[in-house]
C-alpha positions as MATLAB code, in Angstrom:
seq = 'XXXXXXXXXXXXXXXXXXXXXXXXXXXXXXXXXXXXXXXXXXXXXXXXXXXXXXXXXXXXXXXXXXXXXXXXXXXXXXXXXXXXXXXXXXXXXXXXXXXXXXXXXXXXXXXXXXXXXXXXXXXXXXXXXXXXXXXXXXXXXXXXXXXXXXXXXXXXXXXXXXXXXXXXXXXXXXXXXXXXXXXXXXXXXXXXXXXXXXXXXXXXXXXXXXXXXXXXXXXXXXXXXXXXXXXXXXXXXXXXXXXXXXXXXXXXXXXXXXXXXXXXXXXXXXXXXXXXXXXXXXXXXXXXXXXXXXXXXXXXXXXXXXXXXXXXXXXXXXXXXXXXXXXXXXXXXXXXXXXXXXXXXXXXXXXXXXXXX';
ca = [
       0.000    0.000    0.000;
       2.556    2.547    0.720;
       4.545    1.634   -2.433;
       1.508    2.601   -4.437;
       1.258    5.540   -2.206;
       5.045    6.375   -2.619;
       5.157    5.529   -6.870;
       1.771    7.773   -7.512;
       2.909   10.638   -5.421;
       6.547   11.025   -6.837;
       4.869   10.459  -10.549;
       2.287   13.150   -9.952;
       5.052   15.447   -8.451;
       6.830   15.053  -11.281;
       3.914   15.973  -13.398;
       2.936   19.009  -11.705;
       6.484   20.357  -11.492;
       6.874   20.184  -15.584;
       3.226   22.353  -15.221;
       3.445   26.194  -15.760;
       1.597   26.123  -11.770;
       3.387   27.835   -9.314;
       4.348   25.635   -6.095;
       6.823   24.412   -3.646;
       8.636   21.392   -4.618;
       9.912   21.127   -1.157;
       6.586   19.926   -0.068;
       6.078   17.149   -2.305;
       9.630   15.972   -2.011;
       9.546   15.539    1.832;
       6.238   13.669    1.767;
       7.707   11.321   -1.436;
      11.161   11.111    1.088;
       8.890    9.780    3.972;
       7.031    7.105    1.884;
      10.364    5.899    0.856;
      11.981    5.431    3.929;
       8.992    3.480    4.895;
       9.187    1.947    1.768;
      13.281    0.659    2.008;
      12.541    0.305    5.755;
       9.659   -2.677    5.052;
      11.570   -4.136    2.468;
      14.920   -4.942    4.777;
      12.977   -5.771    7.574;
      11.491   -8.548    5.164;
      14.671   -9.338    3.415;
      16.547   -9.994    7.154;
      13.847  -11.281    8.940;
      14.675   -9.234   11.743;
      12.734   -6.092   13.196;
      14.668   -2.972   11.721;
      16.370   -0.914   15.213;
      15.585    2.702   13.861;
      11.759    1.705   12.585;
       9.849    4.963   13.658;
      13.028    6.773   12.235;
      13.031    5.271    9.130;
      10.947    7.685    7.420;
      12.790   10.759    9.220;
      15.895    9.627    7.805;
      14.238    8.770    3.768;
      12.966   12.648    4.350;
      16.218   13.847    5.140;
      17.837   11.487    2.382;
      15.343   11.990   -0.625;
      15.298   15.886    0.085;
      19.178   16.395    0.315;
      19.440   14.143   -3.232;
      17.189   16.478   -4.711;
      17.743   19.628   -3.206;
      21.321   19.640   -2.270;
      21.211   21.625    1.087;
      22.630   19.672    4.030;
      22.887   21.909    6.536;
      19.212   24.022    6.143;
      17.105   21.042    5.288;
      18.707   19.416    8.925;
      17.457   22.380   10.896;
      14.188   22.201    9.117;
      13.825   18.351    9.315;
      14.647   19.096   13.251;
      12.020   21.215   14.267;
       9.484   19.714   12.165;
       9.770   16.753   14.655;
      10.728   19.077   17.042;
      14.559   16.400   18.557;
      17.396   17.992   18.151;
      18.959   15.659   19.496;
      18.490   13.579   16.190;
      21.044   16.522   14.335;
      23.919   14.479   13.935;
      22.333   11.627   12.287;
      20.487   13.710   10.173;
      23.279   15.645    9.083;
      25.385   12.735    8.306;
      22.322   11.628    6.394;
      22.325   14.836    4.385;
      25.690   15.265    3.527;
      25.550   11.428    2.362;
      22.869   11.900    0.186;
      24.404   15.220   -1.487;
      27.563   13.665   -1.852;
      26.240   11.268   -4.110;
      24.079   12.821   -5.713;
      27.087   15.021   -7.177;
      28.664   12.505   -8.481;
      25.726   11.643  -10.796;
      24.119   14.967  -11.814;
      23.284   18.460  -10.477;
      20.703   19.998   -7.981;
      16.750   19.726   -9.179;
      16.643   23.639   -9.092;
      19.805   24.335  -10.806;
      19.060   22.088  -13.991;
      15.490   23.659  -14.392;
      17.051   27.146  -14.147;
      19.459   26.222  -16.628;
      16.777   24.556  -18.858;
      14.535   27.602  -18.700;
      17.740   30.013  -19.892;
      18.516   31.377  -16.582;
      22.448   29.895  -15.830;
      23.344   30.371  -12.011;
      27.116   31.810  -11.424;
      27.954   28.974   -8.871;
      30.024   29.298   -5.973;
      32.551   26.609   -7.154;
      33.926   26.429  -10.212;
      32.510   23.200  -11.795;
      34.326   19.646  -11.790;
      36.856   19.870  -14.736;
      36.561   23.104  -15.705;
      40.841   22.884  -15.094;
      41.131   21.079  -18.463;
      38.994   23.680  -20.619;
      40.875   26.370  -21.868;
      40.066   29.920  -22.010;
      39.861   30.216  -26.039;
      37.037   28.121  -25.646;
      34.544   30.141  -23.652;
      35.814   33.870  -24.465;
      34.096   36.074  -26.608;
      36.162   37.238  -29.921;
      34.082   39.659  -30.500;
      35.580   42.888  -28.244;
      34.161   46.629  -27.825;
      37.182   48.803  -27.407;
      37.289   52.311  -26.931;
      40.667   54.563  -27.603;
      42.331   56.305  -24.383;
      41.126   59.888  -26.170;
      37.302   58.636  -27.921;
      35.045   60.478  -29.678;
      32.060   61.035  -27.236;
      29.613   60.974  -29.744;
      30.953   57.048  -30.293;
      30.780   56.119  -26.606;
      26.885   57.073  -26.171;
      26.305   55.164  -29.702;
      28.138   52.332  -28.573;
      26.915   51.776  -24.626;
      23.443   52.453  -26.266;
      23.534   49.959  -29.001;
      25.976   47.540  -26.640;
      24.052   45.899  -23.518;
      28.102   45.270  -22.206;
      28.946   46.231  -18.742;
      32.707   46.297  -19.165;
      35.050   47.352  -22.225;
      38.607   47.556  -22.327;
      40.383   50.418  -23.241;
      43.200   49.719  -25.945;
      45.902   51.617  -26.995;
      47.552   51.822  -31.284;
      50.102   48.269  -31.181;
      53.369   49.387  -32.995;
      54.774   46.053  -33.037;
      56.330   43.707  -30.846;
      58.824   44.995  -28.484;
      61.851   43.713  -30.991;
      61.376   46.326  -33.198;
      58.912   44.743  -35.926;
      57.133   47.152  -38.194;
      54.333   48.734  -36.750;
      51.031   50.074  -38.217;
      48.624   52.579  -37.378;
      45.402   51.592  -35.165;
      41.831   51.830  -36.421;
      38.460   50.425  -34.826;
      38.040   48.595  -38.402;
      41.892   47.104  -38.493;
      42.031   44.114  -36.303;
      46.047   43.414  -36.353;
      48.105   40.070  -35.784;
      50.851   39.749  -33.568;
      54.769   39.384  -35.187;
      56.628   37.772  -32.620;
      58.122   35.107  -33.296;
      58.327   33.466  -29.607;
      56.700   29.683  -29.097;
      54.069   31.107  -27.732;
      52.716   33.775  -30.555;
      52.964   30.541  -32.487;
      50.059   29.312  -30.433;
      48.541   32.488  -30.049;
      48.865   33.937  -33.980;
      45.350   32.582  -35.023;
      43.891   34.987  -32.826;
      42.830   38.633  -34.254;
      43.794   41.490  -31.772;
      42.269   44.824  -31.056;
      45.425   46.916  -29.393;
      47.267   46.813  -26.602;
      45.416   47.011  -23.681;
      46.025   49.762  -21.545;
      42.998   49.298  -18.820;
      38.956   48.511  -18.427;
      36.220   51.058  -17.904;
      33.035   50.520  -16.952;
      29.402   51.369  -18.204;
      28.413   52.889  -15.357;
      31.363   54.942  -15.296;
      31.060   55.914  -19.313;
      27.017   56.764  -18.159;
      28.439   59.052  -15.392;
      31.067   60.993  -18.048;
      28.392   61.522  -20.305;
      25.926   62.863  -18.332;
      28.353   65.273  -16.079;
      30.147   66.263  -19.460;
      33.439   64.672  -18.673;
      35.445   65.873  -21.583;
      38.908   66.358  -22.329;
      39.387   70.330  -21.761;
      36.815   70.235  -18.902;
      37.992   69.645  -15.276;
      38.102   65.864  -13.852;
      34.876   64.957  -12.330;
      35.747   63.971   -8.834;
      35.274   60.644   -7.646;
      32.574   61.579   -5.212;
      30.271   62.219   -8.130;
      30.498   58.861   -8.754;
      29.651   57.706   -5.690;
      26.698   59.846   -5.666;
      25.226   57.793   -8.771;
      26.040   54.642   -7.184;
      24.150   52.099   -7.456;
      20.927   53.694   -8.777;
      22.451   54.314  -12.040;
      20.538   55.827  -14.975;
      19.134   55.147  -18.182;
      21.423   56.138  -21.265;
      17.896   57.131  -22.981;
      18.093   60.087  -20.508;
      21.661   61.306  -21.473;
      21.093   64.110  -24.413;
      23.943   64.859  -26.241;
      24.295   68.337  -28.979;
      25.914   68.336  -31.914;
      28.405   70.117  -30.161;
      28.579   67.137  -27.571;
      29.214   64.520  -29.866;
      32.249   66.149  -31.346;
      34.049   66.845  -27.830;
      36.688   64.368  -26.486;
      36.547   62.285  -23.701;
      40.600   61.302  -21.981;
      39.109   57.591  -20.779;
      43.095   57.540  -18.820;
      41.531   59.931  -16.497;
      38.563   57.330  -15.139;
      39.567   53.595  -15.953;
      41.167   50.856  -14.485;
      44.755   51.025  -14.976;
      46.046   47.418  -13.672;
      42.823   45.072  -14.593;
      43.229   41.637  -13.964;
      43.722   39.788  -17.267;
      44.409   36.080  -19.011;
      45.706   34.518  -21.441;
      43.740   32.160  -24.477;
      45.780   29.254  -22.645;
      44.212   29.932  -18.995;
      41.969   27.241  -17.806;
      38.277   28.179  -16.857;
      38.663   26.994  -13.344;
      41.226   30.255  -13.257;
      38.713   32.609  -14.710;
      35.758   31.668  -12.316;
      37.959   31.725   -9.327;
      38.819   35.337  -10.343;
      35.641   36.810  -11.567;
      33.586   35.077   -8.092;
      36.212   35.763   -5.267;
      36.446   39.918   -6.812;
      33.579   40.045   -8.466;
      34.612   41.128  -11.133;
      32.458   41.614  -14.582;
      34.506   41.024  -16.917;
      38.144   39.413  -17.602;
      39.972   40.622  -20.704;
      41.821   38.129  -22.358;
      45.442   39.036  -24.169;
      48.543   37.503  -25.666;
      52.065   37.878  -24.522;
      52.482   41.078  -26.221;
      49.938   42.641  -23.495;
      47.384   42.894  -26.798;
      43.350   42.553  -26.238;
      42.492   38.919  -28.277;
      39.056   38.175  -26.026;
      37.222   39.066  -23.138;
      35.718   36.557  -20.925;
      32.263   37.962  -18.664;
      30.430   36.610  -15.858;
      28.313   35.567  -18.429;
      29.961   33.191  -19.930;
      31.261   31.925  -16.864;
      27.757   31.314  -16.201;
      26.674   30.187  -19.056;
      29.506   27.501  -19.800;
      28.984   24.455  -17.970;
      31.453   21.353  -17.955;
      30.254   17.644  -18.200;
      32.134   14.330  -17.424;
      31.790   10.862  -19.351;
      34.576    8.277  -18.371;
      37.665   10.584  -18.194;
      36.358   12.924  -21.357;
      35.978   16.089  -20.774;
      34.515   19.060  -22.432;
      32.136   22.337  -22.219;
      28.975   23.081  -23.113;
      26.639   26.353  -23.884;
      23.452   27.257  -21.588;
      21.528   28.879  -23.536;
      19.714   32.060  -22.594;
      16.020   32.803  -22.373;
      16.817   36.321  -23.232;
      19.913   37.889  -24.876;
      19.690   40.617  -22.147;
      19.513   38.440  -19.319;
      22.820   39.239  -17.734;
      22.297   42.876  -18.960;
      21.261   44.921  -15.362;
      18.279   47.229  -16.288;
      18.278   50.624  -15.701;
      15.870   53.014  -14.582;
      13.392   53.667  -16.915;
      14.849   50.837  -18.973;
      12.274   47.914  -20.412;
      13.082   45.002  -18.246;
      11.468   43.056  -21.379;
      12.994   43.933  -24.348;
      15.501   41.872  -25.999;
];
């Protein structure tokens, strides 16, 4: 009786959690835990012939089990188990219980909630990097595809681009003459995306990879929203930091930033208000390195360069996010979440559409 109990309640949670109806799956999965501690208790008590010792606790313990498998959090689903049946003096077994139970259920597959967020387009920046993300490179999760602004822009170009570009963070690059052996250099344009001469091993590896100057630091959106608006240009005085801080974190719209002819000749010195030392990798990094980074300093964006200090990538939280390892038998590789939205990692503004794409 309680297997039928146990079988038709786990199918018809299943059922109702693939429904677009709103509800707690901690509910059903407690109840489901219960019957199947009962259940496995029953069955080894008629497999061994002998009366099981922890019979009453049985189901306790397939709560605490069943929950932490699906769920994967030891340490609140304990305290909740434990005043539910209001013993804590049953904490230790149910911890060891929960812990158990998550343990193995990593090495199989991932938390309930974590797969349905990534199967609904919504990738969670975990706090871990993810098993074997060691082995994947860099070059294989950045993005080629780089914004760069000049150290002296155009302003007129930096409200088109932040307006058109939903990017948080863009490097600032600076002309590349060359390596530093004297090769012949070439002017910089936006348009030009230049290779690397060196001859070292390592350009060897690192040739195939277009570059978009020499990177010179990292500036932020916010920060290129705050110059526009307090007409931070090159012959006016430096806005103090303080300004900044007054904007911060209730930034504005860029819709609200209106900009005269007159405006969108000036100059904007971009030395004056970026990051001068960013952190930065290189293509041959592993992603284990990058997540480390970008979650212990939080961090939005990583640029990614070659030995000759020149922009080749830039690697976001996004991607971080979004790129996922999986394990079969000792191969390794990465795959792509994708995204219910193409703004989803984008942070709206005020006055922004939360729903446009």
């Amino acid at each position: 009786m309680m297997l039928t109990f146990q079988v038709t309640y786990f199918m018809l949670a299943v059922w109702i959690y693939e429904s677009p109806v709103m509800f707690s799956i901690l509910s059903p999965v407690l109840v489901v835990g219960a019957a199947t501690g009962l259940v496995v208790g029953n069955l080894l008590g008629l497999i061994s012939g002998f009366q099981v010792l922890l019979g009453p606790k049985l189901p306790i313990l397939g709560m605490a089990a069943f929950s932490s498998g699906v769920l994967r959090r030891p340490v609140a689903l304990t305290i909740m188990i434990a005043e539910l049946i209001n013993n804590f003096y049953f904490v230790p077994i149910l911890l060891l219980t929960t812990i158990s139970a998550m343990m193995i259920g990593n090495l199989f597959n991932q938390a309930l909630i974590k797969a349905t967020m990534e199967y609904k387009g919504m990738p969670v920046l975990d706090w871990s990097p993810p098993g074997y993300a060691y082995f994947v490179k860099c070059k294989n999760i950045m993005s080629t595809s780089v914004t760069a602004f000049q150290p002296n822009e155009n302003a007129g170009y930096v409200f088109d681009t932040i307006r058109n570009n939903p990017r948080e963070t863009y490097p600032v690059v600076e002309p590349y003459y060359g390596s530093a052996r004297g090769s012949a250099g070439r002017d910089y344009s936006r348009e030009d995306k230049m290779k690397s001469s060196s001859t070292s091993p390592m350009s060897s590896i690192l040739e195939q990879y277009e570059t978009f100057g020499r990177l010179a630091g990292i500036i932020s959106r916010d920060s290129l929203l705050v110059i526009l608006k307090m007409h931070g240009y090159k012959n006016e005085p430096i806005i103090p930091w303080m300004v900044f801080a007054r904007f911060h974190p209730n930034y504005f719209s860029v819709d609200t930033i209106i900009q005269s002819a007159e405006d969108r000749s000036q100059t904007i010195n971009l030395r004056q208000y970026m990051d001068p030392s960013p952190m930065t990798l290189t293509p041959e990094h592993s992603m284990n390195r990058a997540h480390v980074l970008i979650r212990s300093f939080g961090t939005r964006a990583i640029p990614i360069v070659n030995e000759e200090y020149q922009v080749v990538g830039m690697i976001t939280r996004a991607d971080v996010a979004r790129y996922k390892t999986w394990n079969f038998f000792c191969k390794y590789g990465a795959y792509k979440v994708p995204l219910a939205r193409d703004d989803l990692f984008s942070i709206p503004r005020d006055g922004d559409d939360p729903t446009a794409t």
